[in-house]
């Protein structure tokens, strides 16, 4: 699922009562197709005006229904590389044949909204955020098995065979990385949507450790 965001409140909106006690950015990672977007989409729906998604830059083409500047900033490779040269990214990574990154400007814009910022990024980005000095919380969403993940990737019908193979190879790397002790604050195995959502929400609303 692609990134989901609907966010039109002006800057400096007072904190709504459903704001979580821990307001650090939340980094959500996990293999493509695992259901991260569905989980945080539910969080945004059930706690309106509380969270906002960091809208990443990507060189990949939009999927049907994805909008520029809502799901991603869809840019050409040369524009992406230009932004790297200008030191415009907090983190960026290659994923398959495409590049993805979180721009400094996006983080500034989202932080100004006074909401809790959620980042949906892959593991190289996770490592860079960890090294950046940004104090964040880390959630990893895992599939029950690689087979289930493959079924989901095929089922959503948005990927070519090559893209499915690249995503499965990448998934194995992400799963291996997720086993590094202390990297993530919580690992949620997404086997049942409501049960997984409950764990996701409980973690987001837990007090600062
Ligand atoms: P998709 O093409 O399925 O939207 O995303 C592919 C992968 O790129 C996902 O694992 C997603 O989390 C990751 N991703 C999306 N935006 C960013 C970003 O800004 N930085 C990094 N490092 N990964 C990203």
XYZ file of C-alpha atoms and ligand atoms in Angstrom:
233
model
C 0.000 0.000 0.000
C 1.239 3.507 -0.748
C 1.636 6.312 1.715
C -1.492 7.897 3.022
C -1.838 11.461 4.092
C -4.558 14.035 4.301
C -3.339 17.012 6.220
C -4.634 20.526 5.799
C -4.389 22.154 9.250
C -2.388 25.364 9.491
C 0.909 25.572 11.358
C 0.931 25.933 15.136
C -2.450 24.262 15.635
C -2.841 23.554 19.381
C -2.248 19.958 20.351
C -5.448 17.901 20.185
C -6.465 15.929 23.249
C -5.655 12.621 21.554
C -1.967 13.550 21.232
C 0.232 10.704 22.487
C 2.336 11.412 25.587
C 5.530 10.641 23.652
C 5.776 13.161 20.814
C 9.005 11.958 19.200
C 8.871 11.063 15.501
C 7.796 7.485 14.823
C 9.802 5.522 12.270
C 7.839 2.648 10.750
C 9.752 0.121 8.682
C 9.192 -3.383 7.393
C 9.103 -5.158 4.045
C 7.126 -3.750 1.164
C 3.643 -5.297 1.162
C 3.639 -6.068 4.891
C 0.774 -3.655 5.630
C 2.595 -0.693 7.236
C 0.458 1.787 5.280
C -2.749 0.077 6.396
C -1.680 0.221 10.047
C -0.717 3.893 10.132
C -3.638 4.730 7.825
C -5.942 3.346 10.556
C -4.054 5.325 13.204
C -4.542 8.556 11.226
C -8.225 7.738 10.673
C -8.934 6.905 14.317
C -6.931 9.861 15.693
C -7.616 12.673 13.226
C -5.398 15.778 13.307
C -2.894 14.109 15.602
C -0.287 12.624 13.279
C 1.232 13.545 9.939
C 3.200 11.525 7.471
C 6.626 12.635 6.327
C 6.114 12.830 2.551
C 9.214 11.288 0.983
C 10.813 11.932 -2.375
C 10.951 9.011 -4.783
C 12.069 8.400 -8.347
C 9.527 5.598 -8.862
C 6.354 6.134 -10.890
C 3.115 6.783 -9.010
C 0.786 3.812 -8.571
C -2.853 4.268 -9.504
C -4.450 6.559 -6.916
C -1.174 8.000 -5.628
C -0.934 11.782 -5.688
C 2.114 14.015 -5.969
C 2.978 15.739 -2.669
C 0.414 13.608 -0.804
C 1.804 10.082 -1.017
C 5.238 11.048 -2.320
C 7.050 13.848 -4.066
C 7.522 12.046 -7.381
C 10.716 13.389 -8.952
C 13.109 12.603 -11.789
C 16.411 10.866 -10.976
C 18.392 13.995 -11.875
C 16.328 16.136 -9.499
C 16.799 13.583 -6.737
C 20.555 13.539 -7.303
C 20.606 17.316 -7.366
C 18.954 17.381 -3.933
C 21.559 14.915 -2.619
C 24.331 17.203 -3.928
C 22.717 20.127 -2.110
C 22.664 18.106 1.127
C 18.874 18.356 1.122
C 18.116 14.938 2.642
C 18.004 13.768 6.253
C 18.338 10.269 4.837
C 18.076 8.602 1.453
C 18.481 5.129 0.015
C 18.296 3.026 -3.119
C 15.499 0.502 -3.237
C 15.440 -1.710 -6.316
C 16.130 0.611 -9.228
C 14.669 3.635 -7.480
C 15.744 6.146 -4.895
C 13.764 7.252 -1.860
C 14.550 9.948 0.668
C 13.293 12.202 3.438
C 14.118 15.814 2.691
C 15.143 18.267 5.405
C 12.420 20.594 4.148
C 9.723 17.937 4.596
C 10.770 17.306 8.182
C 10.737 21.060 8.923
C 7.309 21.541 7.333
C 5.783 18.592 9.147
C 7.306 19.484 12.509
C 5.848 23.013 12.246
C 2.357 21.525 12.092
C 2.739 20.564 15.744
C 1.731 16.984 15.075
C 3.580 13.762 15.699
C 5.528 12.943 12.535
C 5.541 9.394 11.194
C 8.186 8.211 8.741
C 7.672 5.156 6.511
C 11.192 4.201 5.403
C 13.347 1.161 4.594
C 16.298 -0.106 6.615
C 19.149 1.997 5.192
C 17.072 5.056 6.053
C 16.466 3.655 9.535
C 20.231 3.359 10.058
C 20.795 6.928 8.846
C 18.052 8.355 11.082
C 19.629 6.516 14.019
C 22.987 8.119 13.193
C 21.494 11.561 12.579
C 20.897 12.395 16.206
C 17.110 12.600 15.671
C 15.451 11.148 18.747
C 12.809 8.822 17.342
C 10.819 5.699 18.159
C 11.153 2.663 15.909
C 8.435 0.181 14.919
C 9.165 -2.793 12.660
C 6.241 -4.549 10.978
C 7.004 -8.135 10.059
C 5.026 -10.585 7.896
C 4.050 -13.944 9.438
C 6.265 -15.531 6.735
C 7.968 -14.703 3.435
C 5.301 -16.819 1.677
C 2.501 -14.664 3.096
C 4.387 -11.567 2.022
C 4.739 -12.885 -1.514
C 0.992 -13.618 -1.646
C 0.223 -10.074 -0.456
C 2.619 -8.461 -2.935
C 1.103 -10.456 -5.785
C -2.432 -9.893 -4.507
C -2.193 -6.122 -4.557
C -1.478 -6.274 -8.288
C 0.655 -3.117 -8.417
C 4.071 -4.671 -9.101
C 5.780 -6.245 -12.098
C 7.383 -9.678 -11.650
C 10.809 -8.025 -11.485
C 9.628 -5.605 -8.818
C 8.109 -8.494 -6.806
C 11.415 -10.392 -6.925
C 13.389 -7.289 -5.886
C 10.974 -6.602 -3.045
C 11.184 -10.196 -1.765
C 15.004 -10.120 -1.829
C 14.933 -6.812 0.021
C 12.378 -8.212 2.496
C 14.813 -10.936 3.539
C 17.488 -8.290 4.247
C 14.996 -6.227 6.256
C 13.948 -9.278 8.288
C 17.594 -10.151 9.006
C 18.307 -6.558 10.045
C 15.248 -6.505 12.311
C 16.887 -9.243 14.404
C 19.749 -6.887 15.400
C 19.217 -6.368 19.137
C 18.012 -2.910 20.146
C 17.332 -1.582 16.649
C 13.556 -1.441 16.989
C 11.478 -0.591 20.041
C 8.758 -3.013 18.972
C 8.320 -5.693 16.304
C 4.728 -6.340 15.283
C 3.964 -9.505 13.336
C 1.099 -8.500 11.072
C -0.989 -11.663 10.925
C -4.341 -10.214 11.968
C -5.085 -6.577 11.134
C -7.108 -5.570 14.224
C -4.786 -7.398 16.635
C -1.734 -5.834 14.978
C -3.371 -2.412 14.970
C -4.072 -2.719 18.704
C -0.374 -3.378 19.396
C 0.611 -0.532 17.067
C -1.721 1.955 18.749
C -0.787 0.809 22.253
C 2.886 1.366 21.473
C 2.255 4.796 19.924
C 0.263 5.846 23.009
C 2.689 4.420 25.561
C 4.416 6.964 27.832
C 8.044 7.994 27.125
C 10.433 5.278 28.355
P 7.087 1.721 -2.079
O 7.694 1.766 -3.452
O 6.441 0.380 -1.821
O 6.181 2.881 -1.791
O 8.287 1.826 -1.038
C 9.378 0.944 -1.099
C 10.170 1.038 0.184
O 10.753 2.330 0.292
C 9.332 0.838 1.449
O 10.027 -0.063 2.294
C 9.266 2.199 2.075
O 9.225 2.139 3.474
C 10.591 2.779 1.615
N 10.609 4.239 1.641
C 9.611 5.105 1.338
N 10.003 6.368 1.503
C 11.288 6.314 1.946
C 12.245 7.307 2.326
O 12.021 8.513 2.308
N 13.463 6.857 2.719
C 13.792 5.539 2.751
N 14.992 5.228 3.189
N 12.914 4.586 2.422
C 11.676 4.962 2.011
